[in-house]
Amino acid sequence: QVQPVESGGGLVQAGGSLRLSCAVSGSGFRIYSMDWHRQAPGKQRELVATIANDGRTSYVDSVKGRFAISRNTAERTSYLQMNRLKPEDTAVYYCNARECKDCPAYWGQGTQVTVSS
C-alpha cells in the first residue's frame, strides 16, 4: 500500500517559516514526481510546487521566491520549505507521488498550515 504522509504544519506568524515533509511508504513503488498542493477554505485545490525525478522544479507564481521544494530520493521524502509566509498561504497542504508522468497520484491526508497576521 503506497501512502504519502505529510508532517510539519502548524501555526506561524506572517513573515515566519515552516518546513513540510512528505514521506512515501510502500514497497515496489518507484517515485517519478512528487507535488505539493494546497486547499484553502472555500477554494479549489491548487498545485503549489512540483519536483520531477530529474530534479526539475516548478512553482505557482504566488510562492515563487518564497517556497522551495526538494526531495531525498533514497528516503522517498520530499520537503517544502516555506519562507516569508503570508496569511493567504493558510490552507491544508497535501503531497502526492506518481510513478510516471501520466500515472495516477497517491495522496496524503494533508497538514494544516495557518499563518496569522
XYZ file of C-alpha atoms in Angstrom:
117
model
C 0.000 0.000 0.000
C 1.525 3.289 -1.132
C 0.874 6.108 1.292
C 2.356 9.599 1.412
C 2.316 11.090 4.911
C 2.720 14.821 5.471
C 4.072 16.493 8.597
C 5.371 19.859 9.725
C 2.271 22.024 9.559
C 1.269 24.411 12.300
C 0.538 27.976 13.300
C 3.041 30.678 12.411
C 3.037 34.463 12.278
C 3.216 36.291 8.987
C 6.817 36.514 7.830
C 7.735 33.267 9.518
C 8.813 29.930 8.085
C 7.723 26.314 8.128
C 9.149 23.175 6.583
C 6.738 20.499 5.462
C 7.805 16.902 4.919
C 6.203 14.119 2.917
C 7.351 10.538 3.389
C 6.119 7.852 0.992
C 5.698 4.373 2.407
C 5.052 1.211 0.448
C 7.361 -1.144 -1.389
C 7.703 -1.659 -5.110
C 6.868 1.957 -5.858
C 9.301 3.952 -7.928
C 8.775 7.665 -7.500
C 8.779 9.756 -10.684
C 7.499 13.033 -9.278
C 6.244 14.495 -6.045
C 3.957 17.501 -5.811
C 2.664 19.768 -3.111
C -0.854 21.141 -3.358
C -2.931 23.252 -1.016
C -6.580 23.951 -0.426
C -7.835 26.983 1.426
C -11.378 27.126 2.862
C -13.909 27.726 0.100
C -11.300 27.455 -2.647
C -10.233 24.803 -5.103
C -7.125 22.767 -4.501
C -4.147 24.275 -6.302
C -0.769 22.963 -7.311
C 1.945 24.753 -5.343
C 5.201 23.048 -6.311
C 6.470 20.073 -8.258
C 9.768 18.223 -8.343
C 10.450 15.637 -11.038
C 12.785 12.679 -10.979
C 15.480 14.678 -12.736
C 15.258 17.421 -10.133
C 13.369 19.942 -12.228
C 11.087 22.105 -10.110
C 8.170 24.373 -10.815
C 6.061 26.677 -8.649
C 2.824 28.574 -8.767
C 3.539 32.269 -9.231
C 2.250 33.244 -5.782
C 5.002 31.297 -3.990
C 7.973 31.829 -6.317
C 10.942 33.159 -4.406
C 9.434 32.173 -1.043
C 8.911 28.395 -1.224
C 11.420 25.717 -2.192
C 10.672 22.076 -2.928
C 13.312 19.385 -2.567
C 13.454 15.630 -2.272
C 15.586 12.854 -0.870
C 15.162 10.011 -3.335
C 16.800 7.404 -1.126
C 14.481 8.253 1.768
C 11.432 8.659 -0.520
C 10.743 12.012 1.048
C 10.007 15.449 -0.290
C 10.173 18.761 1.552
C 8.522 22.115 1.107
C 10.436 24.951 2.733
C 8.097 27.897 3.135
C 9.581 31.285 3.963
C 8.088 34.764 4.350
C 4.696 33.219 4.909
C 1.597 35.294 4.335
C -1.944 34.921 5.717
C -3.077 33.924 2.224
C -0.821 30.870 2.456
C -3.197 29.468 5.078
C -4.501 26.140 3.786
C -4.327 22.396 4.148
C -1.211 21.267 2.327
C -1.215 17.914 0.565
C 1.559 15.985 -1.081
C 1.270 13.347 -3.743
C 3.558 10.993 -5.595
C 3.451 9.383 -9.053
C 5.284 6.510 -10.680
C 5.256 8.150 -14.116
C 4.257 11.415 -15.715
C 0.677 10.364 -16.504
C 0.200 7.816 -13.718
C -2.453 8.285 -11.053
C -1.319 10.173 -7.985
C -1.192 8.787 -4.466
C -2.324 11.462 -1.997
C -1.548 12.115 1.622
C -4.086 13.179 4.244
C -2.843 16.756 4.433
C -1.322 19.006 7.074
C -2.793 22.308 8.221
C -0.779 25.494 7.817
C -2.167 28.619 9.455
C -0.487 31.992 9.070
C -1.662 34.725 11.420
C -1.424 38.409 10.550
